[in-house]
Short mmCIF file of C-alpha atoms in Angstrom, two decimals:
data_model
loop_
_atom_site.label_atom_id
_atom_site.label_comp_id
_atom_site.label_asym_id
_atom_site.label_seq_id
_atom_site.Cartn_x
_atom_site.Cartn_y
_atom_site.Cartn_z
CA UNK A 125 44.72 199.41 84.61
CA UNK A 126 41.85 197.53 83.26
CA UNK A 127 41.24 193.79 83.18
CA UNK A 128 42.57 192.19 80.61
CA UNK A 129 40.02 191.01 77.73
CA UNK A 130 41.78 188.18 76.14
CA UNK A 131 43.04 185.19 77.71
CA UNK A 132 46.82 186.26 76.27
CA UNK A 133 46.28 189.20 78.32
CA UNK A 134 45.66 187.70 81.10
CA UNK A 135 48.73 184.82 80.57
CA UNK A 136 51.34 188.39 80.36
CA UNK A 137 49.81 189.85 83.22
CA UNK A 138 50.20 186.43 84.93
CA UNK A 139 53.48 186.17 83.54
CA UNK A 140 54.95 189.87 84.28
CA UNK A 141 53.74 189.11 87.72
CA UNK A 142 55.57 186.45 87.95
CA UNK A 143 59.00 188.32 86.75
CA UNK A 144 57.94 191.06 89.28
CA UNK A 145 58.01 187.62 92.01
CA UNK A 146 61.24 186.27 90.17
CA UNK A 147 63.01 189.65 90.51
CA UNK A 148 61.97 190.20 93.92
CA UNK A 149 63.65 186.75 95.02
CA UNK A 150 66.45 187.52 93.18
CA UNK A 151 67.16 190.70 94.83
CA UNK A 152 66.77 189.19 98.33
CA UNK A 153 68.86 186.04 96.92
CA UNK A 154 71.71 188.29 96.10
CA UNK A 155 71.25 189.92 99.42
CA UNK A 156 71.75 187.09 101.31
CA UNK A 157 74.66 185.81 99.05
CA UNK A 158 76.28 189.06 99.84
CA UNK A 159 75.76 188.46 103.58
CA UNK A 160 76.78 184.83 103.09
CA UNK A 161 79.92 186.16 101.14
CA UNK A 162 80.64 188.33 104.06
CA UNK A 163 80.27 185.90 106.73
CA UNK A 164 82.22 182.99 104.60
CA UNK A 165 84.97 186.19 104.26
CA UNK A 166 85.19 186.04 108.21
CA UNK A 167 85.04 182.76 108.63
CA UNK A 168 87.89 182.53 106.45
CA UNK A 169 89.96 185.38 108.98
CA UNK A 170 88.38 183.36 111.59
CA UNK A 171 89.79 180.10 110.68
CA UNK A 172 93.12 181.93 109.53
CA UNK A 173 93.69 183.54 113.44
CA UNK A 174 92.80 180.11 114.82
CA UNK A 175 95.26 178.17 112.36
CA UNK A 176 98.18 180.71 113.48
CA UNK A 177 97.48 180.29 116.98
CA UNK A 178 97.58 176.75 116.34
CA UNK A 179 100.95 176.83 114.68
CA UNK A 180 102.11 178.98 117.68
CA UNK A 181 101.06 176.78 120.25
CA UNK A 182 102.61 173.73 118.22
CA UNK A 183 105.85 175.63 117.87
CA UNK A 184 106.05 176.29 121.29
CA UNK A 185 105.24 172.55 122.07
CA UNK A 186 107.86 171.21 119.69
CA UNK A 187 110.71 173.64 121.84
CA UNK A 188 109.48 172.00 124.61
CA UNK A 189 109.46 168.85 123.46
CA UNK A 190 113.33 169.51 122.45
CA UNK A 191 114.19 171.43 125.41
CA UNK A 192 112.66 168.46 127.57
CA UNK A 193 114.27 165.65 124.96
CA UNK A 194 117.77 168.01 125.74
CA UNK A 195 117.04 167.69 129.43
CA UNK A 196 116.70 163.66 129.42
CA UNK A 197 119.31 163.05 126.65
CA UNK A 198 121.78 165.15 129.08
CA UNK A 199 120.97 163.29 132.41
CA UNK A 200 121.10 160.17 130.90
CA UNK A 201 124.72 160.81 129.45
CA UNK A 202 125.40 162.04 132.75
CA UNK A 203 124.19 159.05 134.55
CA UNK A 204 126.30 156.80 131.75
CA UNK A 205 129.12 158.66 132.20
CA UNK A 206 129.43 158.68 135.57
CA UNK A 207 128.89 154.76 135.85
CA UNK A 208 131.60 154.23 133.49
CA UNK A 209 134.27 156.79 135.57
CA UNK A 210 132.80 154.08 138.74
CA UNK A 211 133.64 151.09 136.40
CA UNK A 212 136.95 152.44 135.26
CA UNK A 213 138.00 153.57 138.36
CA UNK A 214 137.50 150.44 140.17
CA UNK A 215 138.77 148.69 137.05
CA UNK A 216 142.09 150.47 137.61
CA UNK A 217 141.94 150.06 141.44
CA UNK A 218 141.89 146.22 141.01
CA UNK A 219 144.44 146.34 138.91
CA UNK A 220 146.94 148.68 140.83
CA UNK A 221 145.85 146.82 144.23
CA UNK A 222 146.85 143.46 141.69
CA UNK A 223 149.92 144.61 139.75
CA UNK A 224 151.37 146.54 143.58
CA UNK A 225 150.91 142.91 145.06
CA UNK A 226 152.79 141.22 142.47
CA UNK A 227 155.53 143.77 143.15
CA UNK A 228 155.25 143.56 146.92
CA UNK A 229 155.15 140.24 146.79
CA UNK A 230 158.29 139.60 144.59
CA UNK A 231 160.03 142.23 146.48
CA UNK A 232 159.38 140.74 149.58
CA UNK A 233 160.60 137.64 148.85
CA UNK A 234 163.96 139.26 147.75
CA UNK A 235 164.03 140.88 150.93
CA UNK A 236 163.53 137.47 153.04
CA UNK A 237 165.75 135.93 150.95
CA UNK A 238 168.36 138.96 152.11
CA UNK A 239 167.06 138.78 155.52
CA UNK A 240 166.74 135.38 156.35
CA UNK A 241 171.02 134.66 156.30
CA UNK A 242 171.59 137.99 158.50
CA UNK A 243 168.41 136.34 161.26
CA UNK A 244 170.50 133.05 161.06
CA UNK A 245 173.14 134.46 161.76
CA UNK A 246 171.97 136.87 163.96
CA UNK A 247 170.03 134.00 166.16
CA UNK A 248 173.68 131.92 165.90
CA UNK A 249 175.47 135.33 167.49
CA UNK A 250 172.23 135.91 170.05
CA UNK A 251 172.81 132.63 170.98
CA UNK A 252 176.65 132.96 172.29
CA UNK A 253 175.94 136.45 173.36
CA UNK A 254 173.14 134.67 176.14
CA UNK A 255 176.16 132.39 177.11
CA UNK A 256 178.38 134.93 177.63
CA UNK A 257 175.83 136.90 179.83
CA UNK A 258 175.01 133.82 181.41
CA UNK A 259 178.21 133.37 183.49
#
């Protein structure tokens, strides 16, 4: 092609060389959108592998949590448990070792009461049965 002759000439030269520049840049933008589509597309799986192994390691945390909350809940109703039996049981030993001494004790007055007029006269018989053996 020949130079152009007129300055219009030379402004659509100018300016089809510049579309030629434009469409060049366009092409390599849309190229690299493509590739930019493609790696925000794995990113994306990326992120999506990485949020479910998240959410499987928090699942499995939260069962341990329970399974450890279980664990403590359960030793501690144990421990309770068994310090109330203690308490209770001494509870009720104090008062059968209480309510047996009352008894015992009003049943062994009745019995001193029916024992002490069988001694008296017991000691009054000894008593004449030592004279007699005496002489």
């Amino acid at each position: 092609m020949t130079k152009p002759s007129t300055a219009r000439e030379a402004l659509i030269v100018e300016a089809i060389g510049d579309v030629a520049k434009l469409l060049v840049r366009v092409e390599a933008m849309a190229t690299a959108m493509q590739e930019a589509g493609g790696a925000f597309q794995q990113a994306r799986l990326d992120l999506s592998e990485q949020v479910a192994d998240f959410e499987r390691r928090m699942k499995a945390m939260t069962e341990f949590a329970k399974t450890e909350v279980v664990k403590h809940l359960a030793a501690r109703t144990e421990d309770a448990t068994r310090r109330s039996i203690d308490q209770q049981t001494r509870a009720m030993a104090d008062a059968a070792r209480l309510a047996f001494g009352v008894e015992v004790g009003a049943v062994m007055q009745r019995l001193q009461a029916t024992l002490q007029p069988l001694l008296e006269g017991r000691r009054r018989r000894g008593g004449s049965w030592l004279t007699h053996a005496a002489a």
